[in-house]
Short mmCIF file of N, CA, C and O in Angstrom, two decimals:
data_model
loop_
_atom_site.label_atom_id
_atom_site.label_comp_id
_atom_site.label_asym_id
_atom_site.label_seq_id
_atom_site.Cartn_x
_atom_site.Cartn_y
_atom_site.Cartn_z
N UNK A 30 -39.77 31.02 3.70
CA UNK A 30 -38.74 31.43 4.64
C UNK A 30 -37.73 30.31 4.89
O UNK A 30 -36.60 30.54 5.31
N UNK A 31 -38.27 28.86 4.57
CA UNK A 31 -37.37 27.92 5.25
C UNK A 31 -36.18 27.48 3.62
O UNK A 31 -35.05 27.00 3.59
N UNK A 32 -36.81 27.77 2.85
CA UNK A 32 -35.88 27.81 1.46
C UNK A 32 -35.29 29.04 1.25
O UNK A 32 -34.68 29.06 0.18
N UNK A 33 -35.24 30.05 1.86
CA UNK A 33 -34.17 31.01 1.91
C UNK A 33 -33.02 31.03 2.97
O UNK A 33 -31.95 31.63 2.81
N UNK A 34 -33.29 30.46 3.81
CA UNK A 34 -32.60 30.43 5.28
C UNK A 34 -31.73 28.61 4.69
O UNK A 34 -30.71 28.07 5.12
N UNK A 35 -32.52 28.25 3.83
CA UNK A 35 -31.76 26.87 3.35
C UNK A 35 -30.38 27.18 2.54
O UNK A 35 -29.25 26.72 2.73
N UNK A 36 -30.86 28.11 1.58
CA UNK A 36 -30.05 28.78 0.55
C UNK A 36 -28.64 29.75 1.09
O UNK A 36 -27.43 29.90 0.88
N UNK A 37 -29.39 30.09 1.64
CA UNK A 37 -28.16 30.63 2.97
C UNK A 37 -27.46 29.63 3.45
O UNK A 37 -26.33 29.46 2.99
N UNK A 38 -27.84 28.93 4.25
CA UNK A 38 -27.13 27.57 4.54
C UNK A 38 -26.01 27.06 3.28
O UNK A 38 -24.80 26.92 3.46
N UNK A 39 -26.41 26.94 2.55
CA UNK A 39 -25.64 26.88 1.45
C UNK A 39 -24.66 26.96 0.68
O UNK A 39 -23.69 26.24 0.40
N UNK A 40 -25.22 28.34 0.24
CA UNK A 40 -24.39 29.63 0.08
C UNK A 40 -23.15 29.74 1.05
O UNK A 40 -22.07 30.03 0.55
N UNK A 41 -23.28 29.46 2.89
CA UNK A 41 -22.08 29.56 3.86
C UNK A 41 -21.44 28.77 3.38
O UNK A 41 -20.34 29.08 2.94
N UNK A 42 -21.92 27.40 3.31
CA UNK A 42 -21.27 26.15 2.73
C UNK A 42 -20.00 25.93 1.81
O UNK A 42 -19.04 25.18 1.99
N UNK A 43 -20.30 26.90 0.63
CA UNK A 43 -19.99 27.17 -0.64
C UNK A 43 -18.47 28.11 -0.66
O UNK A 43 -17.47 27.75 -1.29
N UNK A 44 -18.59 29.53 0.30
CA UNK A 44 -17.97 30.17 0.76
C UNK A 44 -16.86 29.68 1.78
O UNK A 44 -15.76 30.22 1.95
N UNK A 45 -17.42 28.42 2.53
CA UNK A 45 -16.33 28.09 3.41
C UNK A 45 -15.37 26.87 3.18
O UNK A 45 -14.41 26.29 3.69
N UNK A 46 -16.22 26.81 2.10
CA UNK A 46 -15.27 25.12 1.07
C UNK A 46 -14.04 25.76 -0.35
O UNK A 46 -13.13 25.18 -0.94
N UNK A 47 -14.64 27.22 -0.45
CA UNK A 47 -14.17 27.95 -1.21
C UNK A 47 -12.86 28.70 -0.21
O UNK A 47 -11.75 28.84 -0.73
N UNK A 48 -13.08 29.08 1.04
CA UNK A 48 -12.07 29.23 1.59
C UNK A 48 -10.51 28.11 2.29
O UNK A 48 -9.43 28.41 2.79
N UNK A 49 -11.22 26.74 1.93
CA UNK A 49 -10.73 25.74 2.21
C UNK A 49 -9.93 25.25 1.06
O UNK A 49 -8.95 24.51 1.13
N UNK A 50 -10.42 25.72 0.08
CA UNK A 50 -9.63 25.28 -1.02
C UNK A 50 -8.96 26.54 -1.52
O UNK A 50 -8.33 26.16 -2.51
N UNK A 51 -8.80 27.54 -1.40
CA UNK A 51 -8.00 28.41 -1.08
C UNK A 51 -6.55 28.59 -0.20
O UNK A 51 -5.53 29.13 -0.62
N UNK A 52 -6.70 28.15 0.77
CA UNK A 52 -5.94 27.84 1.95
C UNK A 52 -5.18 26.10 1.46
O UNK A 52 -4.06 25.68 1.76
N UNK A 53 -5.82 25.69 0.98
CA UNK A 53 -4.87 24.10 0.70
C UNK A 53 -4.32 24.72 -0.69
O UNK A 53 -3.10 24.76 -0.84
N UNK A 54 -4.93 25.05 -1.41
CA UNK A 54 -3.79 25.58 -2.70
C UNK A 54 -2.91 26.61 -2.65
O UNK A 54 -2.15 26.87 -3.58
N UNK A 55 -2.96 27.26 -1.58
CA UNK A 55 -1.26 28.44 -1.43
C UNK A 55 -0.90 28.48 0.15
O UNK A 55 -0.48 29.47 0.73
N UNK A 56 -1.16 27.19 0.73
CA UNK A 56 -0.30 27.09 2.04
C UNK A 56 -0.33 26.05 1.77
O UNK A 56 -1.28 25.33 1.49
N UNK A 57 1.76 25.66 1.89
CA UNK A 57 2.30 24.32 2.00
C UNK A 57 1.82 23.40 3.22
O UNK A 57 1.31 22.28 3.22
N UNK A 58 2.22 24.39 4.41
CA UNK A 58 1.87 24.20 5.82
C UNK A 58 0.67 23.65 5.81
O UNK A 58 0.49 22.70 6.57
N UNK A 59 -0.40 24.09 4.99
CA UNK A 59 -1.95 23.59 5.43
C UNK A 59 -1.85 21.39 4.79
O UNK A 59 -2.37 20.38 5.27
N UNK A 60 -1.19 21.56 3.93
CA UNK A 60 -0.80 20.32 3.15
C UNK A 60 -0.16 19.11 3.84
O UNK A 60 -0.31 17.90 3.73
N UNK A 61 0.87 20.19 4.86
CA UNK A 61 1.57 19.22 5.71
C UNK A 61 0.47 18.59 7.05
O UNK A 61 0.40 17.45 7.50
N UNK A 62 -0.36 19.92 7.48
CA UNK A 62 -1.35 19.72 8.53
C UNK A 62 -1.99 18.52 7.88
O UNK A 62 -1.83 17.45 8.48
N UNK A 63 -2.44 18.50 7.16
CA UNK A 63 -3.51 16.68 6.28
C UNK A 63 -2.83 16.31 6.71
O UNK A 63 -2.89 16.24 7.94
N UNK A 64 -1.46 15.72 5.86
CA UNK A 64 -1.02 14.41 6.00
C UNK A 64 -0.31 14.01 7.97
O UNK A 64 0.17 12.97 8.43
N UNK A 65 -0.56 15.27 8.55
CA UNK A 65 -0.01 14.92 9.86
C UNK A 65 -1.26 14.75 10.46
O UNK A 65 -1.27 14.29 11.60
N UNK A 66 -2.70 15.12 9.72
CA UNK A 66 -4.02 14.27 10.43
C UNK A 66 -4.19 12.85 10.17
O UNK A 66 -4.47 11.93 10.95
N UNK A 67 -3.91 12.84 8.68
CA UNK A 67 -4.06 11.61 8.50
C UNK A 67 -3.23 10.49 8.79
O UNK A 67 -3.63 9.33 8.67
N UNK A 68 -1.64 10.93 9.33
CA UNK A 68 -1.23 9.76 10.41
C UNK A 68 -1.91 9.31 11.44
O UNK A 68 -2.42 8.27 11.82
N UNK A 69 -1.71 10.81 11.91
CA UNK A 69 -2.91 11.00 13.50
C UNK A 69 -4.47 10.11 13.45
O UNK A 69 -4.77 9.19 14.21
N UNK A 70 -5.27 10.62 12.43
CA UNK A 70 -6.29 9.97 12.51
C UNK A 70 -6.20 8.27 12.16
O UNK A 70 -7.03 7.53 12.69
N UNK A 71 -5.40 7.85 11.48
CA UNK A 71 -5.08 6.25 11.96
C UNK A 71 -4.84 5.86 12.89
O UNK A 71 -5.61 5.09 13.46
N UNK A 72 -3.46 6.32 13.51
CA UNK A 72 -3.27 6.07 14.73
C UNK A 72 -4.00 5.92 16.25
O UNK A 72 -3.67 5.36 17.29
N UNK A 73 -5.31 6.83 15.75
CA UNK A 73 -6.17 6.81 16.35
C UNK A 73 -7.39 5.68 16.42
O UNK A 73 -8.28 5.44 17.24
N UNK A 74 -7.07 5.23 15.42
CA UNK A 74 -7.80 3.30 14.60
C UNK A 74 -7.27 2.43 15.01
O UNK A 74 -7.83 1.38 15.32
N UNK A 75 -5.66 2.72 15.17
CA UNK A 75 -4.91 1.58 15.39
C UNK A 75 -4.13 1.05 17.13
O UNK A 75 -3.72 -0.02 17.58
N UNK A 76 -4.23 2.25 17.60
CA UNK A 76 -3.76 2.42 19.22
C UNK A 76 -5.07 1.44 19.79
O UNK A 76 -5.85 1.18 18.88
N UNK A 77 -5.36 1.00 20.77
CA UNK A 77 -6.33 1.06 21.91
C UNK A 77 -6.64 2.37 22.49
O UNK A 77 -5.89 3.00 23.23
N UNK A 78 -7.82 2.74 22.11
CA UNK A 78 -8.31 3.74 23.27
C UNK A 78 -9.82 3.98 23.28
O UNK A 78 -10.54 3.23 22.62
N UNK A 79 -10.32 4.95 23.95
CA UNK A 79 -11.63 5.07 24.45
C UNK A 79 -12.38 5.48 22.93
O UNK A 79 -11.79 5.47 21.85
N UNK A 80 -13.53 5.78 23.10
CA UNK A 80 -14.10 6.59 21.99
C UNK A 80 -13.73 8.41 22.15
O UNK A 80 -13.59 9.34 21.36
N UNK A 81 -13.67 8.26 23.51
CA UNK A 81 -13.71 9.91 23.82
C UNK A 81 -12.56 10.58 23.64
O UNK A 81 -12.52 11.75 23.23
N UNK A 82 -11.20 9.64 24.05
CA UNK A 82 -10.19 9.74 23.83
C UNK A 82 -9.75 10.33 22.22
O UNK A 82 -9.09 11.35 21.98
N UNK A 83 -10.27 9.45 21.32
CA UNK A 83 -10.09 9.30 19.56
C UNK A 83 -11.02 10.17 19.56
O UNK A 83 -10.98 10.25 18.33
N UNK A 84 -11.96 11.02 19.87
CA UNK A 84 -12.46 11.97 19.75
C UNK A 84 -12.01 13.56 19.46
O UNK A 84 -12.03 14.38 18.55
N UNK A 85 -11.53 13.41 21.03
CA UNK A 85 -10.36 14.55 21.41
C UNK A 85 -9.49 14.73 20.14
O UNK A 85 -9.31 15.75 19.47
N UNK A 86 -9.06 13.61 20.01
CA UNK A 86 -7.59 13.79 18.53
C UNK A 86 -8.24 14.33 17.77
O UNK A 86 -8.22 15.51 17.43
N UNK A 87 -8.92 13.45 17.40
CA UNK A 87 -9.22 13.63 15.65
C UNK A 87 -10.09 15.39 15.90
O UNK A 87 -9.96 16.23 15.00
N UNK A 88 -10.69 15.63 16.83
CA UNK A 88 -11.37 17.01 17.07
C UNK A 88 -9.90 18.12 17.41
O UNK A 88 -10.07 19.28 17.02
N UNK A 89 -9.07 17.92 17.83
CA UNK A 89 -7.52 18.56 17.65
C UNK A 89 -7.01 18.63 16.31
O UNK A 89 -6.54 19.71 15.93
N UNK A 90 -7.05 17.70 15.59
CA UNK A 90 -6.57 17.52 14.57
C UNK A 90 -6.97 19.07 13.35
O UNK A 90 -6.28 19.86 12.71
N UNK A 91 -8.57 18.81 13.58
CA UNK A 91 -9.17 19.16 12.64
C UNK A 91 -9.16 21.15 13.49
O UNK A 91 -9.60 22.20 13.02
N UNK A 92 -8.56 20.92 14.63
CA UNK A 92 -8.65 22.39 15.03
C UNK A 92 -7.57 23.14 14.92
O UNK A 92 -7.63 24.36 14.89
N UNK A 93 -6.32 22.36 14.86
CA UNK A 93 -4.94 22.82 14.02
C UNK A 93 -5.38 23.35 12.20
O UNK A 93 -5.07 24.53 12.03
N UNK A 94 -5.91 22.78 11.12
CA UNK A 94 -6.61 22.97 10.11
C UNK A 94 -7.44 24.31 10.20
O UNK A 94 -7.32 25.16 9.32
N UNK A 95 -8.29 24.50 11.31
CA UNK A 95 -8.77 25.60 11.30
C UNK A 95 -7.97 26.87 11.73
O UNK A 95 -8.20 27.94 11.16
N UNK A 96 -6.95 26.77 12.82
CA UNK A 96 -6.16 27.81 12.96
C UNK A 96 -4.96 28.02 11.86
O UNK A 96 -4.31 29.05 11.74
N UNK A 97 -4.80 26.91 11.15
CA UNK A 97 -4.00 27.16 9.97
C UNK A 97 -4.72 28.54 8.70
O UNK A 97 -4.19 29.50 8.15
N UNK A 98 -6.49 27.81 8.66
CA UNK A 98 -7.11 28.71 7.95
C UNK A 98 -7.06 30.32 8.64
O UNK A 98 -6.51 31.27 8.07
N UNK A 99 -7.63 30.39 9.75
CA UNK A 99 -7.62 31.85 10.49
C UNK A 99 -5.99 32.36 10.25
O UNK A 99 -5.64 33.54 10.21
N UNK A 100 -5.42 31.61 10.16
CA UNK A 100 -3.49 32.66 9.92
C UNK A 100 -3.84 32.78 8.48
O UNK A 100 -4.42 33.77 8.03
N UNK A 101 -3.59 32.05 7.97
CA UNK A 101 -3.82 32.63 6.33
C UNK A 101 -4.95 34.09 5.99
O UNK A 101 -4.54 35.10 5.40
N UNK A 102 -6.11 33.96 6.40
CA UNK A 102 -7.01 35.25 6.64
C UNK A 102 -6.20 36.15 7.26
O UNK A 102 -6.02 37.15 6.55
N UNK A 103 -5.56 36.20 8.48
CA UNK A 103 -4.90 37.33 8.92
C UNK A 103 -3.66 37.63 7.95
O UNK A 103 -3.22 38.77 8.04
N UNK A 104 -3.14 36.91 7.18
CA UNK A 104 -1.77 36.99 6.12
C UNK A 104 -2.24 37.71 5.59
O UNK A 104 -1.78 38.85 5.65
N UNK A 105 -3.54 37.43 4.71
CA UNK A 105 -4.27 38.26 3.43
C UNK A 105 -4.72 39.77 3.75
O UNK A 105 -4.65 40.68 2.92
N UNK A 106 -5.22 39.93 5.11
CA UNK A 106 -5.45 40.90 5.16
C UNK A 106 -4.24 42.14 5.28
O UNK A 106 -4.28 43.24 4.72
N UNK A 107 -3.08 41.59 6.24
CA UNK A 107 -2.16 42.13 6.56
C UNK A 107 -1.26 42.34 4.98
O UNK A 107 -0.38 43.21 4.96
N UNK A 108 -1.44 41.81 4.17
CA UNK A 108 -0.46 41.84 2.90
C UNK A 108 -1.91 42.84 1.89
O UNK A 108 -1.53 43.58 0.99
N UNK A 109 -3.29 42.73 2.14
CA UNK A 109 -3.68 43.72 1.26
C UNK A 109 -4.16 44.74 1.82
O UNK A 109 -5.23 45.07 1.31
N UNK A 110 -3.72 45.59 2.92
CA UNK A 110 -2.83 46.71 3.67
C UNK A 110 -2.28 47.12 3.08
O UNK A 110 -2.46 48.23 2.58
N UNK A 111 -1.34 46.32 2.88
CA UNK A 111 0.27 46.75 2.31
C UNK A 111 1.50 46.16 2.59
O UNK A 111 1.98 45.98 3.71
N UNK A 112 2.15 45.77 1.18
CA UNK A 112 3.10 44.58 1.20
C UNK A 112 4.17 45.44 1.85
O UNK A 112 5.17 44.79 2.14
N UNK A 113 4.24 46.74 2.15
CA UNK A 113 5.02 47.19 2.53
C UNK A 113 5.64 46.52 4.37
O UNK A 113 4.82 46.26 5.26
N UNK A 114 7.16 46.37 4.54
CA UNK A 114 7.43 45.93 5.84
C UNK A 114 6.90 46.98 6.96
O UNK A 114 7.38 48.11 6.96
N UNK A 115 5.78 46.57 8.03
CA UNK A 115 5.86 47.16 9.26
C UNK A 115 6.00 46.31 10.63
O UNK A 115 6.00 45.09 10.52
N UNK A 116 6.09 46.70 11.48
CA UNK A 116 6.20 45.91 12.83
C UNK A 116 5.32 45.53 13.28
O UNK A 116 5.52 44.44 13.83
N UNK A 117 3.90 46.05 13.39
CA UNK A 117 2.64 45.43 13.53
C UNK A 117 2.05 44.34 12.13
O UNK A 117 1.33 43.36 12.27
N UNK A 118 2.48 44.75 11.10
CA UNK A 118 2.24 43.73 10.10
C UNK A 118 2.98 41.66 10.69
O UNK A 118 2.54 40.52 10.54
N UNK A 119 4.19 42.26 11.30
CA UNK A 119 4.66 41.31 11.10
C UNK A 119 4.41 40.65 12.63
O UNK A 119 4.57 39.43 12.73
N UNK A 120 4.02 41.43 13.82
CA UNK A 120 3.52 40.95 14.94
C UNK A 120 2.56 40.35 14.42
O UNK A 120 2.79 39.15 14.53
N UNK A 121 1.62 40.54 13.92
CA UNK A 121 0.25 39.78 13.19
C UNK A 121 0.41 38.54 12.50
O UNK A 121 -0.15 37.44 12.52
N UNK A 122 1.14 38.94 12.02
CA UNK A 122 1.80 37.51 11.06
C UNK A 122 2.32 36.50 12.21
O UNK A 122 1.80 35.38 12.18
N UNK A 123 2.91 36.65 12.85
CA UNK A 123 3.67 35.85 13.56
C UNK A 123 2.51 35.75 14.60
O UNK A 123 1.94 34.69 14.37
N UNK A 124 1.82 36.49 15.79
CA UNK A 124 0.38 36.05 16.32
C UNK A 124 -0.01 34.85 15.74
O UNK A 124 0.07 33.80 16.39
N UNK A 125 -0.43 34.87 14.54
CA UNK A 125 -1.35 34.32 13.52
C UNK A 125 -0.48 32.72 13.35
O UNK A 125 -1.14 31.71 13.12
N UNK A 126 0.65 32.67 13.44
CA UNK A 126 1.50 31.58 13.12
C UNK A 126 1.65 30.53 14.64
O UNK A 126 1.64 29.31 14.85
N UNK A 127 1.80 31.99 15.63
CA UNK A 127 1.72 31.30 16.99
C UNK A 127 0.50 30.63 17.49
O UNK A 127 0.52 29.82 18.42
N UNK A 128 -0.98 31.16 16.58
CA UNK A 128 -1.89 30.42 16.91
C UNK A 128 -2.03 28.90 16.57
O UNK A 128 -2.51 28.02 17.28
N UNK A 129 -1.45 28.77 15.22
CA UNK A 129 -1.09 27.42 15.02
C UNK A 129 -0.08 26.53 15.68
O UNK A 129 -0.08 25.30 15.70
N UNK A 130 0.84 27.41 16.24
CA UNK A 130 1.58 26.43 16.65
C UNK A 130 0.89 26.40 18.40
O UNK A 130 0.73 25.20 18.62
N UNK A 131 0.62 26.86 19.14
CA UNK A 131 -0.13 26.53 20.27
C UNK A 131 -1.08 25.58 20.52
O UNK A 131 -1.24 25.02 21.61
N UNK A 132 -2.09 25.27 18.93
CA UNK A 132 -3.08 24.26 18.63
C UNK A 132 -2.71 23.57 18.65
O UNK A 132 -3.17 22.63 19.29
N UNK A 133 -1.64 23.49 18.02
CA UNK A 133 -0.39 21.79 17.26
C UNK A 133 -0.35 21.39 18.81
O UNK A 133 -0.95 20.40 19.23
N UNK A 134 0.41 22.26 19.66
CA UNK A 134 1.26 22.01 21.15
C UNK A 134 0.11 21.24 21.80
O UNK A 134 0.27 20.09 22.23
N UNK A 135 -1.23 22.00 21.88
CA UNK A 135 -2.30 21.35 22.37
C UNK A 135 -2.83 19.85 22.05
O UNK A 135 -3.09 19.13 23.02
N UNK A 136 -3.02 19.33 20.68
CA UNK A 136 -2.78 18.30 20.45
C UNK A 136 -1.83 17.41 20.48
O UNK A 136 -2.11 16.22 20.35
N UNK A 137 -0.90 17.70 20.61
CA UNK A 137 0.30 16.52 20.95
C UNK A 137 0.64 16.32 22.54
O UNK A 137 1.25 15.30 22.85
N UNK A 138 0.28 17.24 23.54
CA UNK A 138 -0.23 17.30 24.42
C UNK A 138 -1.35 16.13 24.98
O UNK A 138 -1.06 15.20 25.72
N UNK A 139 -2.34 16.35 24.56
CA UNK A 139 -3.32 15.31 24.04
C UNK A 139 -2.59 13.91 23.79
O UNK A 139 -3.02 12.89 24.34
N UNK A 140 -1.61 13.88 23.06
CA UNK A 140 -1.47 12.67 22.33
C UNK A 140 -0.47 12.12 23.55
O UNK A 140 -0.56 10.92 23.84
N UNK A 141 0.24 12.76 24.10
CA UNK A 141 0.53 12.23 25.50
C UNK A 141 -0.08 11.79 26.32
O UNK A 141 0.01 10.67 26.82
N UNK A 142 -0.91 12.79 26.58
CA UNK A 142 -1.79 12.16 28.09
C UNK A 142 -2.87 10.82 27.42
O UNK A 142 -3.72 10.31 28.15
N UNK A 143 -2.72 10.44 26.24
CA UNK A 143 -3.58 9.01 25.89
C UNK A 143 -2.97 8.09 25.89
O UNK A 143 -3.39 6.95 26.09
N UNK A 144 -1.24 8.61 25.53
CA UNK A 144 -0.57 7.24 25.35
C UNK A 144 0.31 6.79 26.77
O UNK A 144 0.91 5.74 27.00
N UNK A 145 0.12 8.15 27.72
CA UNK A 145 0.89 7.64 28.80
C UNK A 145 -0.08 7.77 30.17
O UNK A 145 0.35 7.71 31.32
N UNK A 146 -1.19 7.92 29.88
CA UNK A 146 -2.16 7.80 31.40
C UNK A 146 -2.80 6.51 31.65
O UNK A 146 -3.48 6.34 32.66
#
């Protein structure tokens, strides 16, 4: 039981590194999100601050990345629907875009209240 429930483990693993590399090879945006962690996550080496503080970021960072992935899932689904234009297609789309940009807002947010409290 504990080598099937391992295999599973796995297997999620496999599926969600497969969705990760999915999402970095046909979103530019997801490309730009790296290299705006990986300023971020230096900056986070190189500032003075707490541990909990550089926590917060780099845990923002990596949660912009994930709402980048969840919009792309809602893209795919909404486009294999039907590429056809509707108004709920494109409320979705744009939802899905606003979730990223609310994450982003949230972390730079963040990146204020460390560099000015």
């Amino acid at each position: 039981m504990i080598k099937q429930q391992l295999l599973r483990i796995w297997q999620r693993c496999i599926w969600s590194w497969d969705g990760v590399v999915h999402v970095a090879k046909t979103e530019g945006s997801f490309a730009q999100w790296i290299v705006a962690n990986i300023v971020s996550a230096f900056l986070t080496f190189v500032i003075p601050m707490s541990g909990a503080e550089q926590a917060v970021l780099l845990m923002g960072g990596v949660m912009v990345l994930a709402a980048e992935c969840f919009n792309t899932a809602i893209e795919r689904v909404v486009d294999d629907v039907s590429e056809k234009r509707r108004p709920a297609a494109k409320q979705a789309k744009d939802a899905g875009s606003a979730g990223v940009a609310v994450t982003a807002v949230a972390v730079g947010v963040a990146w204020l209240v460390v560099l000015f409290t």
